[in-house]
CSV table of C-alpha atoms in Angstrom, one decimal:
chain,number,residue,atom,x,y,z
A,1,MET,CA,-0.2,-0.3,-0.1
A,2,GLN,CA,3.0,2.4,0.4
A,3,HIS,CA,4.3,1.7,-3.0
A,4,LEU,CA,0.6,2.5,-4.2
A,5,GLY,CA,0.6,5.6,-2.4
A,6,HIS,CA,3.9,6.8,-3.5
A,7,LEU,CA,3.1,5.9,-7.2
A,8,GLU,CA,0.0,7.7,-6.5
A,9,GLU,CA,2.0,10.9,-5.5
A,10,ILE,CA,4.6,10.7,-8.4
A,11,GLY,CA,1.4,10.6,-10.9
A,12,ASP,CA,0.2,14.0,-9.6
A,13,THR,CA,3.1,15.8,-8.7
A,14,GLY,CA,6.2,14.2,-10.7
A,15,THR,CA,7.5,15.2,-14.0
A,16,ARG,CA,5.9,14.8,-17.4
A,17,ASP,CA,7.4,11.3,-18.3
A,18,SER,CA,7.4,9.9,-14.4
A,19,ARG,CA,3.4,11.2,-14.3
A,20,ASP,CA,2.6,8.9,-17.4
A,21,LYS,CA,4.4,5.9,-16.3
A,22,ALA,CA,3.5,6.1,-12.5
A,23,ARG,CA,-0.1,6.6,-13.7
A,24,GLY,CA,0.3,3.5,-16.5
A,25,ILE,CA,2.0,1.4,-13.6
A,26,LEU,CA,-1.2,1.8,-11.6
A,27,GLN,CA,-3.6,1.2,-14.0
A,28,VAL,CA,-2.3,-2.3,-13.8
A,29,LEU,CA,-1.6,-2.7,-10.5
A,30,LYS,CA,-5.3,-1.7,-9.4
A,31,THR,CA,-7.0,-4.2,-11.9
A,32,VAL,CA,-8.5,-7.4,-10.2
A,33,LYS,CA,-6.8,-9.9,-12.3
A,34,PHE,CA,-3.1,-8.5,-10.9
A,35,VAL,CA,-4.4,-8.6,-7.5
A,36,MET,CA,-5.8,-12.2,-7.5
A,37,PHE,CA,-2.5,-13.4,-9.3
A,38,LEU,CA,-0.6,-11.5,-6.7
A,39,ASN,CA,-2.6,-13.4,-3.9
A,40,PHE,CA,-1.7,-16.8,-5.6
A,41,LEU,CA,2.0,-15.2,-5.8
A,42,MET,CA,2.9,-14.8,-2.4
A,43,PRO,CA,2.6,-18.8,-1.4
A,44,TYR,CA,3.8,-20.1,-4.8
A,45,LEU,CA,7.2,-17.8,-4.0
A,46,ASP,CA,7.4,-19.4,-0.5
A,47,MET,CA,7.0,-22.8,-1.9
A,48,ILE,CA,9.8,-22.2,-4.6
A,49,SER,CA,12.3,-20.6,-2.2
A,50,ALA,CA,11.8,-23.6,0.2
A,51,VAL,CA,13.9,-25.2,-2.5
A,52,SER,CA,16.1,-23.3,-3.2
A,53,LYS,CA,17.3,-22.3,0.3
A,54,VAL,CA,18.5,-26.3,0.1
A,55,PHE,CA,20.6,-25.5,-2.4
A,56,GLN,CA,22.1,-22.5,-0.7
A,57,ASP,CA,22.5,-23.9,2.9
A,58,ASN,CA,25.9,-26.0,3.7
A,59,ASP,CA,24.3,-28.1,6.0
A,60,SER,CA,22.0,-29.8,3.6
A,61,THR,CA,22.1,-33.3,3.4
A,62,VAL,CA,20.5,-35.9,1.0
A,63,GLU,CA,17.3,-36.4,3.6
A,64,VAL,CA,16.9,-32.5,3.5
A,65,VAL,CA,16.6,-32.6,-0.3
A,66,PHE,CA,14.4,-35.7,-0.5
A,67,ARG,CA,11.9,-34.3,2.1
A,68,ARG,CA,11.8,-30.7,1.0
A,69,VAL,CA,11.3,-31.6,-2.8
A,70,ASP,CA,8.4,-34.0,-1.9
A,71,SER,CA,6.9,-31.4,0.5
A,72,VAL,CA,6.9,-29.1,-2.4
A,73,VAL,CA,5.6,-31.3,-5.1
A,74,LYS,CA,2.9,-32.1,-2.4
A,75,GLN,CA,2.1,-28.0,-1.6
A,76,LEU,CA,2.1,-27.2,-5.2
A,77,THR,CA,-0.4,-30.4,-5.9
A,78,SER,CA,-2.3,-28.8,-3.4
A,79,LEU,CA,-2.2,-25.3,-4.3
A,80,ALA,CA,-3.2,-26.3,-8.1
A,81,LYS,CA,-6.7,-27.4,-6.8
A,82,PRO,CA,-9.5,-25.1,-7.7
A,83,GLU,CA,-11.3,-24.9,-4.7
A,84,LYS,CA,-8.1,-24.1,-2.8
A,85,LEU,CA,-7.0,-21.5,-6.0
A,86,ASN,CA,-10.6,-19.9,-5.3
A,87,ARG,CA,-9.7,-19.2,-1.6
A,88,ILE,CA,-6.7,-17.8,-2.0
A,89,LEU,CA,-7.5,-15.5,-4.9
A,90,SER,CA,-10.4,-13.7,-2.8
A,91,ASN,CA,-8.5,-13.4,0.1
A,92,GLY,CA,-8.8,-9.9,0.7
A,93,ILE,CA,-10.9,-9.0,-2.4
A,94,GLU,CA,-15.0,-7.8,-1.7
A,95,GLU,CA,-17.9,-6.4,-3.7
A,96,ARG,CA,-18.9,-2.8,-2.1
A,97,GLY,CA,-21.9,-1.2,-4.0
A,98,GLY,CA,-21.0,-2.4,-7.2
A,99,SER,CA,-17.2,-1.8,-7.0
A,100,VAL,CA,-14.4,-4.5,-6.2
A,101,VAL,CA,-12.4,-3.4,-3.2
A,102,TRP,CA,-9.4,-4.6,-2.1
A,103,LYS,CA,-7.8,-3.3,1.4
A,104,ASP,CA,-9.8,-0.2,0.8
A,105,THR,CA,-8.4,0.1,-2.6
A,106,VAL,CA,-10.8,0.7,-5.4
A,107,LEU,CA,-10.0,-1.8,-8.1
A,108,HIS,CA,-10.5,-1.7,-11.4
A,109,THR,CA,-12.2,-4.6,-13.9
A,110,GLY,CA,-10.5,-3.5,-16.8
A,111,ARG,CA,-10.9,-2.5,-20.6
A,112,PRO,CA,-13.8,-4.7,-22.2
A,113,GLN,CA,-12.1,-7.8,-24.2
A,114,ARG,CA,-12.3,-8.8,-27.3
A,115,GLY,CA,-15.4,-10.6,-28.0
A,116,ARG,CA,-17.3,-8.8,-25.0
A,117,GLY,CA,-19.2,-5.7,-25.4
A,118,HIS,CA,-18.4,-5.0,-21.3
A,119,ALA,CA,-16.1,-5.6,-18.9
A,120,ALA,CA,-16.3,-9.2,-17.2
A,121,ASP,CA,-17.6,-9.7,-13.6
A,122,LEU,CA,-15.3,-10.9,-10.8
A,123,ALA,CA,-16.3,-14.6,-11.1
A,124,THR,CA,-15.2,-14.6,-14.3
A,125,TYR,CA,-11.9,-12.8,-13.7
A,126,LYS,CA,-11.4,-15.3,-10.9
A,127,LYS,CA,-11.9,-18.5,-13.4
A,128,GLU,CA,-9.3,-16.7,-15.7
A,129,VAL,CA,-6.8,-16.4,-13.2
A,130,VAL,CA,-7.3,-20.3,-11.9
A,131,LEU,CA,-6.5,-21.5,-15.1
A,132,LEU,CA,-3.4,-19.4,-15.3
A,133,CYS,CA,-2.2,-20.1,-11.9
A,134,GLN,CA,-2.7,-23.8,-12.3
A,135,GLY,CA,-0.8,-23.9,-15.6
A,136,ILE,CA,1.8,-22.2,-13.7
A,137,CYS,CA,1.8,-24.9,-11.1
A,138,ASP,CA,1.4,-27.8,-13.8
A,139,ARG,CA,5.0,-26.2,-15.4
A,140,THR,CA,6.6,-26.0,-12.1
A,141,LEU,CA,6.0,-29.5,-11.3
A,142,HIS,CA,7.1,-30.7,-14.5
A,143,HIS,CA,10.4,-28.9,-14.3
A,144,LEU,CA,11.0,-29.9,-10.7
A,145,GLY,CA,10.6,-33.6,-11.7
A,146,SER,CA,12.8,-33.2,-14.3
A,147,ARG,CA,15.6,-31.2,-12.6
A,148,PHE,CA,15.6,-33.4,-9.6
A,149,GLU,CA,15.0,-36.6,-11.4
A,150,VAL,CA,18.8,-37.3,-11.4
A,151,ILE,CA,18.8,-37.2,-7.5
A,152,LEU,CA,15.6,-39.2,-6.8
A,153,SER,CA,16.1,-42.1,-9.0
A,154,ASN,CA,19.9,-42.0,-8.2
A,155,PRO,CA,20.4,-45.5,-6.4
A,156,VAL,CA,23.0,-44.2,-4.0
A,157,PHE,CA,21.0,-41.0,-2.8
A,158,SER,CA,18.2,-43.6,-2.5
A,159,SER,CA,19.9,-46.1,-0.4
A,160,ALA,CA,21.7,-43.2,1.7
A,161,ARG,CA,18.1,-42.0,2.3
A,162,VAL,CA,16.4,-45.3,3.0
A,163,LEU,CA,19.4,-46.4,5.3
A,164,PHE,CA,19.8,-43.6,7.5
A,165,GLN,CA,16.5,-41.9,7.5
A,166,PHE,CA,15.1,-43.6,10.9
A,167,SER,CA,11.6,-41.7,10.4
A,168,THR,CA,10.5,-44.1,7.8
A,169,TRP,CA,12.1,-47.0,9.1
A,170,PRO,CA,9.8,-50.1,9.6
A,171,THR,CA,8.9,-51.0,12.9
A,172,GLU,CA,11.2,-53.9,14.8
A,173,GLU,CA,8.8,-56.6,13.9
A,174,GLU,CA,8.7,-55.9,10.5
A,175,ASP,CA,12.2,-55.3,10.0
A,176,ASP,CA,13.5,-58.1,7.9
A,177,ASP,CA,16.9,-57.4,6.9
A,178,PHE,CA,16.1,-54.1,6.5
A,179,GLY,CA,18.9,-51.9,4.9
A,180,ASP,CA,21.4,-55.0,4.3
A,181,ASP,CA,20.7,-54.3,0.5
A,182,ASN,CA,21.0,-50.5,0.7
A,183,ILE,CA,24.8,-50.9,2.8
A,184,ARG,CA,25.5,-53.6,-0.5
A,185,VAL,CA,24.7,-50.4,-2.9
A,186,LEU,CA,26.8,-47.7,-0.9
A,187,HIS,CA,29.7,-50.2,-0.4
A,188,GLN,CA,29.9,-50.7,-4.5
A,189,HIS,CA,29.8,-47.1,-5.2
A,190,PHE,CA,32.1,-45.9,-2.4
A,191,HIS,CA,34.2,-49.4,-2.9
A,192,ALA,CA,37.9,-47.7,-3.7
A,193,LEU,CA,37.4,-45.5,-0.6
A,194,LEU,CA,36.3,-48.2,1.6
A,195,GLN,CA,39.5,-50.3,0.8
A,196,GLN,CA,41.5,-47.6,2.4
A,197,LYS,CA,39.7,-48.2,5.8
A,198,ASP,CA,40.0,-52.0,5.7
A,199,PHE,CA,36.1,-52.1,5.3
A,200,ASP,CA,34.4,-55.5,5.7
A,201,ILE,CA,30.6,-55.7,4.3
A,202,ASP,CA,29.8,-58.3,6.8
A,203,SER,CA,30.8,-56.7,9.9
A,204,CYS,CA,29.3,-53.7,8.6
A,205,ILE,CA,25.8,-55.5,8.3
A,206,ARG,CA,26.3,-57.0,11.9
A,207,GLU,CA,26.9,-53.3,13.2
A,208,TRP,CA,23.7,-52.4,11.2
A,209,VAL,CA,21.6,-54.4,13.0
A,210,GLU,CA,23.1,-53.3,16.4
A,211,LEU,CA,23.0,-49.7,15.5
A,212,LYS,CA,19.4,-50.0,14.5
A,213,SER,CA,18.2,-51.6,18.1
A,214,LEU,CA,20.3,-48.6,19.7
A,215,CYS,CA,18.7,-45.8,17.6
A,216,ARG,CA,14.9,-47.2,18.0
A,217,ALA,CA,15.8,-47.5,21.7
A,218,GLN,CA,17.0,-43.5,21.7
A,219,LEU,CA,14.0,-42.5,19.7
A,220,ALA,CA,11.5,-44.1,21.8
A,221,THR,CA,12.6,-42.0,24.7
A,222,MET,CA,12.3,-38.5,22.8
A,223,SER,CA,8.8,-36.6,22.6
A,224,LYS,CA,9.3,-35.5,19.1
A,225,LEU,CA,11.7,-36.9,16.1
A,226,PRO,CA,15.1,-34.6,15.9
A,227,ALA,CA,16.8,-33.6,12.8
A,228,PHE,CA,18.5,-35.8,10.8
A,229,SER,CA,22.1,-34.5,10.9
A,230,THR,CA,21.5,-33.7,14.5
A,231,PHE,CA,20.8,-36.8,15.4
A,232,TRP,CA,23.4,-38.8,13.7
A,233,MET,CA,26.1,-36.5,14.7
A,234,SER,CA,25.1,-37.0,18.3
A,235,VAL,CA,25.6,-41.0,17.4
A,236,LEU,CA,28.7,-40.6,16.2
A,237,THR,CA,30.2,-38.5,19.1
A,238,ARG,CA,28.2,-40.5,21.8
A,239,GLU,CA,28.9,-43.7,20.8
A,240,GLN,CA,32.0,-46.1,21.0
A,241,GLU,CA,34.1,-46.2,17.7
A,242,GLU,CA,35.4,-49.7,18.2
A,243,ASP,CA,31.7,-50.9,18.4
A,244,PHE,CA,30.8,-49.6,15.2
A,245,LYS,CA,33.8,-49.1,12.9
A,246,HIS,CA,32.5,-49.9,9.8
A,247,ILE,CA,28.8,-48.7,9.8
A,248,PHE,CA,30.2,-45.3,10.9
A,249,VAL,CA,32.5,-45.2,8.0
A,250,ILE,CA,29.0,-45.5,5.7
A,251,LEU,CA,27.4,-43.0,7.6
A,252,ARG,CA,30.4,-40.4,7.7
A,253,LEU,CA,30.1,-41.0,3.8
A,254,VAL,CA,26.5,-40.3,3.5
A,255,LEU,CA,26.6,-37.1,5.3
A,256,VAL,CA,29.0,-35.3,3.5
A,257,ILE,CA,27.7,-36.4,0.2
A,258,PRO,CA,27.8,-33.2,-1.9
A,259,ILE,CA,24.0,-32.1,-2.9
A,260,HIS,CA,25.3,-28.7,-4.6
A,261,THR,CA,28.2,-26.2,-5.8
A,262,ALA,CA,27.1,-23.3,-4.0
A,263,GLU,CA,29.7,-23.2,-1.7
A,264,CYS,CA,32.3,-23.6,-4.2
A,265,GLU,CA,30.6,-20.5,-6.3
A,266,ARG,CA,30.5,-18.8,-3.3
A,267,SER,CA,34.5,-19.2,-2.8
A,268,PHE,CA,35.1,-17.9,-6.4
A,269,SER,CA,33.3,-14.8,-5.6
A,270,LEU,CA,34.8,-14.3,-2.6
A,271,MET,CA,38.2,-14.8,-4.1
A,272,ASN,CA,37.8,-11.9,-6.3
A,273,VAL,CA,36.3,-9.5,-3.4
A,274,VAL,CA,39.7,-10.9,-1.4
A,275,LYS,CA,42.4,-10.5,-4.0
A,276,SER,CA,41.4,-7.2,-5.4
A,277,ASP,CA,43.3,-5.2,-8.0
A,278,TRP,CA,45.3,-3.4,-5.0
A,279,ARG,CA,46.0,-6.8,-3.4
A,280,THR,CA,47.5,-8.6,-6.5
A,281,ARG,CA,50.9,-9.7,-4.5
A,282,LEU,CA,49.1,-11.7,-1.8
A,283,ASP,CA,50.9,-15.0,-1.4
A,284,PRO,CA,48.6,-18.3,-2.1
A,285,HIS,CA,48.8,-19.2,1.6
A,286,THR,CA,47.7,-16.0,2.8
A,287,LEU,CA,44.8,-16.0,0.4
A,288,THR,CA,43.4,-19.3,1.4
A,289,SER,CA,43.4,-18.4,5.0
A,290,LEU,CA,41.9,-15.0,4.6
A,291,MET,CA,39.3,-16.6,2.5
A,292,ALA,CA,38.7,-20.0,5.2
A,293,ILE,CA,38.2,-16.8,7.5
A,294,SER,CA,35.7,-14.9,5.6
A,295,LEU,CA,34.0,-18.5,4.6
A,296,ASP,CA,33.4,-19.1,8.1
A,297,ASN,CA,30.1,-17.8,9.4
A,298,ASN,CA,31.1,-17.6,13.0
A,299,THR,CA,30.5,-15.0,15.1
A,300,VAL,CA,32.2,-13.4,18.4
A,301,SER,CA,29.6,-15.0,20.4
A,302,THR,CA,29.4,-18.3,18.8
A,303,PHE,CA,32.9,-18.5,18.2
A,304,ASP,CA,34.6,-21.0,20.4
A,305,PRO,CA,38.9,-20.1,20.9
A,306,LEU,CA,39.8,-23.2,22.2
A,307,PRO,CA,41.0,-25.3,19.5
A,308,ALA,CA,42.6,-22.5,17.8
A,309,VAL,CA,44.7,-21.8,21.1
A,310,GLY,CA,45.4,-25.9,21.2
A,311,LEU,CA,46.5,-25.7,17.9
A,312,TRP,CA,48.9,-22.6,18.7
A,313,TRP,CA,50.2,-24.3,21.6
A,314,ALA,CA,50.9,-27.4,19.9
A,315,GLY,CA,52.7,-25.6,17.0
A,316,ARG,CA,56.1,-24.9,18.5
A,317,ARG,CA,57.5,-25.2,22.0
A,318,ARG,CA,56.3,-22.1,24.4
A,319,ARG,CA,58.1,-20.6,27.3
A,320,PRO,CA,55.0,-20.0,29.9
A,321,SER,CA,57.3,-18.9,32.8
A,322,THR,CA,59.0,-16.5,30.7
A,323,GLN,CA,58.8,-12.8,32.1
A,324,PRO,CA,57.5,-9.9,30.2
A,325,TYR,CA,60.5,-8.1,28.8
A,326,GLY,CA,61.8,-4.8,30.7
A,327,ALA,CA,64.2,-2.0,29.8
A,328,ARG,CA,67.1,-3.4,27.8
A,329,ALA,CA,70.6,-3.5,29.5
A,330,ARG,CA,72.7,-0.8,28.0
A,331,ARG,CA,76.0,-2.3,26.6
A,332,ALA,CA,79.1,-1.5,28.2
A,333,VAL,CA,80.9,0.8,26.3
A,334,GLN,CA,84.6,-0.2,26.2
A,335,GLN,CA,86.8,2.6,27.2
A,336,GLU,CA,89.3,3.6,24.5
A,337,CYS,CA,93.1,3.0,25.1
A,338,ASN,CA,94.1,7.1,24.5
A,339,PRO,CA,94.8,8.7,27.6
A,340,SER,CA,91.9,10.8,28.8
A,341,GLU,CA,91.6,14.4,28.9
A,342,SER,CA,92.6,14.9,32.7
A,343,ASP,CA,95.8,12.8,31.9
A,344,THR,CA,96.8,15.4,29.2
A,345,ASP,CA,96.3,18.3,31.1
A,346,ASP,CA,98.8,16.8,33.5
A,347,GLU,CA,101.6,15.9,31.3
A,348,VAL,CA,101.3,19.3,29.9
């Protein structure tokens, strides 16, 4: 509404060119179809931005991508239903004395369209906007499917999700070798890397059975399901490494599977900022350190200095008992072998 008031002010007091532009924009903004489309656009953009945020967050995991895309697809499918669109499009719009009003602003019904002798009524406009919004939802669903088909149908991503997404685990009574095949898929994909860790598939499956029982017992004591990465990171830090040596290797690989390249793109942009035209002689090591500091989002309130202090202390030999430096002792000036001035006077 503030922007509308600003445009109205420009339309009255601006220059000739700006007045014409402001009045033209107002003529479009104050139409019934535009306001209806705006009501649709607000929830639609919220859904799309939720997907976009996943691929900008450094903490995104495979589970988050599956869950967010699936959620947005369901929301868009629900949004495209005519009854829901009719309710959303009519939000804030009402008829008063033969005029259409939105937040105390009288809307224009528009010029008569071709083939019509008069401007359409509110129901006709709503029907047209519903068809337009349904087309947008259908095209968005199509592009989401084609865009994420590689991820959603990838056997490695699917196995990682099925294996460690505890909210979809079957009950203990229905658990008939659940996850064993998924472990084999991940083992086959990461075979070269797992060989370096002396990985044993049979031991991993035995540890997996024990880990499932342990996690089910922990989840049963919680009032609500924790976040995916939070729960598994706590498992990694709480349980003994020797008891789950092989399955923990698989878990760590799943947690660090790269989902996007946003961090790499940020690094290239940051490199151009840090190494500007005035700092072209920066040493590569210094540039790397400065970029690492800038990419780390820790603030003063959240930064933990103890690891840095420990690294500094272990880097070289320190002398904690050394006293602060005082005034430096003056160097002893050696007397010259020449006789002093007094001796010379005596001789004279």
